[in-house]
Amino acid sequence: MTEFVSVVLSEHDGRAIARGPQPARIATLLLSRPPTNALTRQVCRELAEAAEEVGRLDDVCAVIVFGGHEIFSAGADMPELQTLDAAEADEAARVCQQAVDALAAVPKPTVAAITGYALGAGLTLALAADWRVSGDNVKFGATEILAGLVPAGSGAGRLAGAVGDSKAKDMVFSGRFVDAREALELGLIDQMVAPDGVYDAAATWAGRFLDYTPAALRAAKASFG
């Protein structure tokens, strides 16, 4: 039983996986830790376990990661971090990195459906997906420096991979917020929609892959290294 992350499986249009007997499904990793979906150690452990679970499901062709209709994730849970000693803080960073790596390693197309805010480690988590769909009112930020920290693990590298070194350094060094329109121009997101349409847009994006076998999609994703 998980507390903060659930796996929701849905059939889509009743179509069958190509050359297979079972209906194709989209899996949603639903993060629910109100009010900000802050990433505690427990949330990160559950995210990693959920990502590994959907990766093993043969009838799942695509995965959406969604923080609900209010907020994707405001990043690391600062009240928790402030209670940790140095060794515990290192462990928290390692667990967070495991969650990001587990999402990136899902052997299926993945789409982040982003509402509200994607900040700090929450932004890094979104960057671990293959594509990102956001509402037109979303704020993004590599905000760790505002707390005297730097992006943990692969955060800066993933951001640079999406927007280039110069823009990534601007965001990381300043901690400034980026609105959805600028995020689209930078290549940080792939589609911008009305706030109420974020999940549906992500589902449409993921639904494009339902006519292909998971094995073919796995091989195609692996070809990118």
mmCIF file of C-alpha atoms in Angstrom:
data_model
loop_
_atom_site.group_PDB
_atom_site.id
_atom_site.type_symbol
_atom_site.label_atom_id
_atom_site.label_comp_id
_atom_site.label_asym_id
_atom_site.label_seq_id
_atom_site.Cartn_x
_atom_site.Cartn_y
_atom_site.Cartn_z
ATOM 1 C CA MET A 1 0.000 0.000 0.000
ATOM 2 C CA THR A 2 1.405 3.376 -1.008
ATOM 3 C CA GLU A 3 0.483 6.675 0.568
ATOM 4 C CA PHE A 4 1.389 9.335 -1.952
ATOM 5 C CA VAL A 5 1.863 7.751 -5.387
ATOM 6 C CA SER A 6 -0.636 5.525 -7.145
ATOM 7 C CA VAL A 7 -0.665 3.739 -10.483
ATOM 8 C CA VAL A 8 -3.875 4.216 -12.456
ATOM 9 C CA LEU A 9 -4.378 1.963 -15.489
ATOM 10 C CA SER A 10 -6.824 2.885 -18.212
ATOM 11 C CA GLU A 11 -7.891 1.338 -21.473
ATOM 12 C CA HIS A 12 -7.971 3.790 -24.346
ATOM 13 C CA ASP A 13 -10.488 3.677 -27.183
ATOM 14 C CA GLY A 14 -10.846 -0.090 -26.697
ATOM 15 C CA ARG A 15 -8.007 -0.767 -29.097
ATOM 16 C CA ALA A 16 -5.871 -3.864 -28.834
ATOM 17 C CA ILE A 17 -2.122 -3.869 -28.826
ATOM 18 C CA ALA A 18 -0.926 -4.618 -32.345
ATOM 19 C CA ARG A 19 -0.669 -8.395 -32.803
ATOM 20 C CA GLY A 20 -1.604 -8.963 -29.158
ATOM 21 C CA PRO A 21 -4.732 -10.183 -27.353
ATOM 22 C CA GLN A 22 -4.921 -7.650 -24.500
ATOM 23 C CA PRO A 23 -6.269 -4.085 -24.694
ATOM 24 C CA ALA A 24 -3.553 -1.447 -24.834
ATOM 25 C CA ARG A 25 -3.404 0.680 -21.714
ATOM 26 C CA ILE A 26 -1.949 3.953 -20.546
ATOM 27 C CA ALA A 27 -0.571 4.044 -17.011
ATOM 28 C CA THR A 28 -0.725 7.211 -14.940
ATOM 29 C CA LEU A 29 1.673 7.762 -12.062
ATOM 30 C CA LEU A 30 -0.486 9.981 -9.871
ATOM 31 C CA LEU A 31 1.374 11.992 -7.246
ATOM 32 C CA SER A 32 -0.865 13.177 -4.411
ATOM 33 C CA ARG A 33 0.715 14.893 -1.427
ATOM 34 C CA PRO A 34 -1.220 18.125 -0.863
ATOM 35 C CA PRO A 35 -0.794 20.986 -0.876
ATOM 36 C CA THR A 36 2.383 21.191 -2.989
ATOM 37 C CA ASN A 37 3.368 17.608 -3.852
ATOM 38 C CA ALA A 38 6.716 18.249 -2.177
ATOM 39 C CA LEU A 39 9.164 15.397 -2.675
ATOM 40 C CA THR A 40 9.933 13.781 0.658
ATOM 41 C CA ARG A 41 12.049 10.659 0.923
ATOM 42 C CA GLN A 42 8.887 8.567 1.138
ATOM 43 C CA VAL A 43 7.362 10.184 -1.958
ATOM 44 C CA CYS A 44 10.568 9.559 -3.901
ATOM 45 C CA ARG A 45 10.689 5.912 -2.846
ATOM 46 C CA GLU A 46 7.083 5.444 -3.933
ATOM 47 C CA LEU A 47 7.753 7.189 -7.253
ATOM 48 C CA ALA A 48 10.689 4.886 -7.965
ATOM 49 C CA GLU A 49 8.655 1.791 -7.096
ATOM 50 C CA ALA A 50 5.701 2.931 -9.224
ATOM 51 C CA ALA A 51 7.922 3.691 -12.212
ATOM 52 C CA GLU A 52 9.528 0.266 -11.980
ATOM 53 C CA GLU A 53 6.081 -1.342 -11.677
ATOM 54 C CA VAL A 54 4.669 0.228 -14.849
ATOM 55 C CA GLY A 55 7.872 -0.608 -16.683
ATOM 56 C CA ARG A 56 7.162 -4.300 -16.095
ATOM 57 C CA LEU A 57 3.536 -4.239 -17.302
ATOM 58 C CA ASP A 58 3.456 -5.814 -20.753
ATOM 59 C CA ASP A 59 0.135 -4.284 -21.808
ATOM 60 C CA VAL A 60 1.063 -0.700 -20.935
ATOM 61 C CA CYS A 61 2.211 1.237 -23.978
ATOM 62 C CA ALA A 62 2.705 4.712 -22.505
ATOM 63 C CA VAL A 63 2.965 6.414 -19.122
ATOM 64 C CA ILE A 64 1.771 9.786 -17.836
ATOM 65 C CA VAL A 65 3.179 11.339 -14.662
ATOM 66 C CA PHE A 66 0.663 13.743 -13.131
ATOM 67 C CA GLY A 67 0.490 15.726 -9.914
ATOM 68 C CA GLY A 68 -3.222 16.427 -10.098
ATOM 69 C CA HIS A 69 -5.089 19.494 -11.306
ATOM 70 C CA GLU A 70 -3.515 21.983 -8.890
ATOM 71 C CA ILE A 71 0.265 21.488 -8.864
ATOM 72 C CA PHE A 72 2.837 19.150 -10.363
ATOM 73 C CA SER A 73 5.488 19.516 -7.649
ATOM 74 C CA ALA A 74 7.098 22.363 -5.750
ATOM 75 C CA GLY A 75 10.276 20.310 -5.362
ATOM 76 C CA ALA A 76 12.083 18.981 -2.321
ATOM 77 C CA ASP A 77 10.294 19.151 1.005
ATOM 78 C CA MET A 78 12.258 21.901 2.753
ATOM 79 C CA PRO A 79 10.790 21.356 6.255
ATOM 80 C CA GLU A 80 11.926 17.734 6.059
ATOM 81 C CA LEU A 81 15.379 18.657 4.734
ATOM 82 C CA GLN A 82 15.899 21.108 7.584
ATOM 83 C CA THR A 83 15.528 18.276 10.110
ATOM 84 C CA LEU A 84 18.188 16.052 8.504
ATOM 85 C CA ASP A 85 21.826 15.720 9.444
ATOM 86 C CA ALA A 86 24.489 15.579 6.725
ATOM 87 C CA ALA A 87 24.301 11.813 6.230
ATOM 88 C CA GLU A 88 20.509 11.862 6.082
ATOM 89 C CA ALA A 89 20.566 14.759 3.618
ATOM 90 C CA ASP A 90 22.907 12.790 1.368
ATOM 91 C CA GLU A 91 20.525 9.842 1.561
ATOM 92 C CA ALA A 92 17.571 12.092 0.705
ATOM 93 C CA ALA A 93 19.414 13.359 -2.382
ATOM 94 C CA ARG A 94 20.223 9.788 -3.398
ATOM 95 C CA VAL A 95 16.593 8.684 -3.022
ATOM 96 C CA CYS A 96 15.391 11.664 -5.054
ATOM 97 C CA GLN A 97 17.876 10.832 -7.793
ATOM 98 C CA GLN A 98 16.645 7.229 -7.803
ATOM 99 C CA ALA A 99 13.091 8.449 -8.426
ATOM 100 C CA VAL A 100 14.196 10.646 -11.320
ATOM 101 C CA ASP A 101 16.325 7.866 -12.795
ATOM 102 C CA ALA A 102 13.503 5.337 -12.434
ATOM 103 C CA LEU A 103 11.114 7.557 -14.404
ATOM 104 C CA ALA A 104 13.751 8.169 -17.075
ATOM 105 C CA ALA A 105 14.369 4.417 -17.304
ATOM 106 C CA VAL A 106 10.716 3.439 -17.914
ATOM 107 C CA PRO A 107 10.995 1.500 -21.210
ATOM 108 C CA LYS A 108 7.898 3.150 -22.680
ATOM 109 C CA PRO A 109 7.040 6.649 -23.913
ATOM 110 C CA THR A 110 6.452 8.956 -20.941
ATOM 111 C CA VAL A 111 4.631 12.289 -20.751
ATOM 112 C CA ALA A 112 4.662 14.716 -17.817
ATOM 113 C CA ALA A 113 1.304 16.482 -17.376
ATOM 114 C CA ILE A 114 2.243 19.678 -15.550
ATOM 115 C CA THR A 115 -0.084 21.980 -13.643
ATOM 116 C CA GLY A 116 0.592 24.889 -11.297
ATOM 117 C CA TYR A 117 4.293 24.733 -10.548
ATOM 118 C CA ALA A 118 7.272 22.539 -11.419
ATOM 119 C CA LEU A 119 10.122 23.781 -9.252
ATOM 120 C CA GLY A 120 13.489 22.452 -8.159
ATOM 121 C CA ALA A 121 13.436 18.685 -7.928
ATOM 122 C CA GLY A 122 9.886 18.801 -9.308
ATOM 123 C CA LEU A 123 11.250 20.336 -12.494
ATOM 124 C CA THR A 124 13.955 17.668 -12.636
ATOM 125 C CA LEU A 125 11.289 14.996 -12.309
ATOM 126 C CA ALA A 126 9.337 16.507 -15.210
ATOM 127 C CA LEU A 127 12.519 16.600 -17.290
ATOM 128 C CA ALA A 128 12.933 12.848 -16.780
ATOM 129 C CA ALA A 129 9.850 12.278 -18.950
ATOM 130 C CA ASP A 130 10.184 12.057 -22.726
ATOM 131 C CA TRP A 131 7.743 14.943 -23.269
ATOM 132 C CA ARG A 132 6.113 17.649 -21.196
ATOM 133 C CA VAL A 133 2.624 19.151 -21.555
ATOM 134 C CA SER A 134 1.711 22.094 -19.332
ATOM 135 C CA GLY A 135 -1.042 24.544 -18.636
ATOM 136 C CA ASP A 136 -0.538 28.074 -19.913
ATOM 137 C CA ASN A 137 -0.393 29.366 -16.327
ATOM 138 C CA VAL A 138 2.378 27.061 -15.058
ATOM 139 C CA LYS A 139 5.566 28.427 -13.493
ATOM 140 C CA PHE A 140 8.852 26.576 -13.845
ATOM 141 C CA GLY A 141 12.076 27.156 -11.959
ATOM 142 C CA ALA A 142 15.408 25.653 -10.952
ATOM 143 C CA THR A 143 14.875 27.276 -7.572
ATOM 144 C CA GLU A 144 17.370 25.389 -5.416
ATOM 145 C CA ILE A 145 19.784 28.333 -5.243
ATOM 146 C CA LEU A 146 17.130 30.370 -3.417
ATOM 147 C CA ALA A 147 17.597 27.946 -0.505
ATOM 148 C CA GLY A 148 21.379 27.941 -0.822
ATOM 149 C CA LEU A 149 21.383 24.633 -2.679
ATOM 150 C CA VAL A 150 22.156 23.409 -6.181
ATOM 151 C CA PRO A 151 20.104 21.037 -8.360
ATOM 152 C CA ALA A 152 20.643 17.544 -7.042
ATOM 153 C CA GLY A 153 21.980 14.742 -9.142
ATOM 154 C CA SER A 154 21.133 15.097 -12.813
ATOM 155 C CA GLY A 155 19.016 18.240 -12.449
ATOM 156 C CA ALA A 156 21.330 20.751 -14.127
ATOM 157 C CA GLY A 157 22.321 18.292 -16.855
ATOM 158 C CA ARG A 158 18.722 17.426 -17.711
ATOM 159 C CA LEU A 159 17.813 21.097 -17.839
ATOM 160 C CA ALA A 160 20.784 21.850 -20.105
ATOM 161 C CA GLY A 161 19.776 18.959 -22.351
ATOM 162 C CA ALA A 162 16.352 20.545 -22.795
ATOM 163 C CA VAL A 163 17.203 24.252 -23.162
ATOM 164 C CA GLY A 164 20.968 24.428 -23.757
ATOM 165 C CA ASP A 165 23.802 25.338 -21.407
ATOM 166 C CA SER A 166 23.372 29.122 -21.516
ATOM 167 C CA LYS A 167 19.664 29.164 -20.670
ATOM 168 C CA ALA A 168 20.106 26.402 -18.099
ATOM 169 C CA LYS A 169 22.841 28.361 -16.316
ATOM 170 C CA ASP A 170 20.642 31.454 -16.328
ATOM 171 C CA MET A 171 17.853 29.508 -14.636
ATOM 172 C CA VAL A 172 20.093 27.639 -12.172
ATOM 173 C CA PHE A 173 22.217 30.645 -11.165
ATOM 174 C CA SER A 174 19.230 32.983 -10.712
ATOM 175 C CA GLY A 175 16.482 30.634 -9.529
ATOM 176 C CA ARG A 176 14.035 32.776 -11.500
ATOM 177 C CA PHE A 177 10.597 31.604 -12.540
ATOM 178 C CA VAL A 178 9.890 30.854 -16.184
ATOM 179 C CA ASP A 179 6.298 31.113 -17.369
ATOM 180 C CA ALA A 180 4.725 28.601 -19.717
ATOM 181 C CA ARG A 181 5.111 30.733 -22.829
ATOM 182 C CA GLU A 182 8.850 31.183 -22.262
ATOM 183 C CA ALA A 183 9.136 27.493 -21.367
ATOM 184 C CA LEU A 184 7.616 26.597 -24.733
ATOM 185 C CA GLU A 185 9.987 28.945 -26.550
ATOM 186 C CA LEU A 186 12.980 27.476 -24.700
ATOM 187 C CA GLY A 187 11.955 23.889 -25.452
ATOM 188 C CA LEU A 188 11.404 23.147 -21.776
ATOM 189 C CA ILE A 189 7.878 21.969 -22.618
ATOM 190 C CA ASP A 190 6.481 20.469 -25.811
ATOM 191 C CA GLN A 191 2.878 21.669 -25.659
ATOM 192 C CA MET A 192 1.000 24.419 -23.823
ATOM 193 C CA VAL A 193 -2.754 24.130 -23.283
ATOM 194 C CA ALA A 194 -5.498 25.618 -21.138
ATOM 195 C CA PRO A 195 -5.084 24.640 -17.466
ATOM 196 C CA ASP A 196 -8.146 22.378 -17.407
ATOM 197 C CA GLY A 197 -6.945 20.468 -20.470
ATOM 198 C CA VAL A 198 -3.506 19.382 -19.276
ATOM 199 C CA TYR A 199 -4.260 15.769 -18.444
ATOM 200 C CA ASP A 200 -6.429 15.236 -21.524
ATOM 201 C CA ALA A 201 -3.697 16.692 -23.740
ATOM 202 C CA ALA A 202 -1.127 14.387 -22.149
ATOM 203 C CA ALA A 203 -3.463 11.420 -22.650
ATOM 204 C CA THR A 204 -3.879 12.339 -26.314
ATOM 205 C CA TRP A 205 -0.108 12.541 -26.648
ATOM 206 C CA ALA A 206 0.351 9.161 -24.962
ATOM 207 C CA GLY A 207 -2.506 7.655 -26.964
ATOM 208 C CA ARG A 208 -0.529 8.004 -30.175
ATOM 209 C CA PHE A 209 1.539 4.994 -29.133
ATOM 210 C CA LEU A 210 -1.273 2.532 -28.478
ATOM 211 C CA ASP A 211 -1.074 0.981 -31.938
ATOM 212 C CA TYR A 212 2.482 -0.216 -31.360
ATOM 213 C CA THR A 213 3.691 -3.160 -29.339
ATOM 214 C CA PRO A 214 5.444 -2.436 -26.046
ATOM 215 C CA ALA A 215 8.415 -4.446 -27.319
ATOM 216 C CA ALA A 216 8.804 -2.182 -30.338
ATOM 217 C CA LEU A 217 8.450 0.947 -28.220
ATOM 218 C CA ARG A 218 10.980 -0.397 -25.717
ATOM 219 C CA ALA A 219 13.496 -0.996 -28.490
ATOM 220 C CA ALA A 220 12.855 2.424 -30.010
ATOM 221 C CA LYS A 221 13.416 4.168 -26.668
ATOM 222 C CA ALA A 222 16.546 2.125 -25.980
ATOM 223 C CA SER A 223 18.000 3.287 -29.287
ATOM 224 C CA PHE A 224 18.478 6.733 -27.760
ATOM 225 C CA GLY A 225 20.884 5.298 -25.191
#
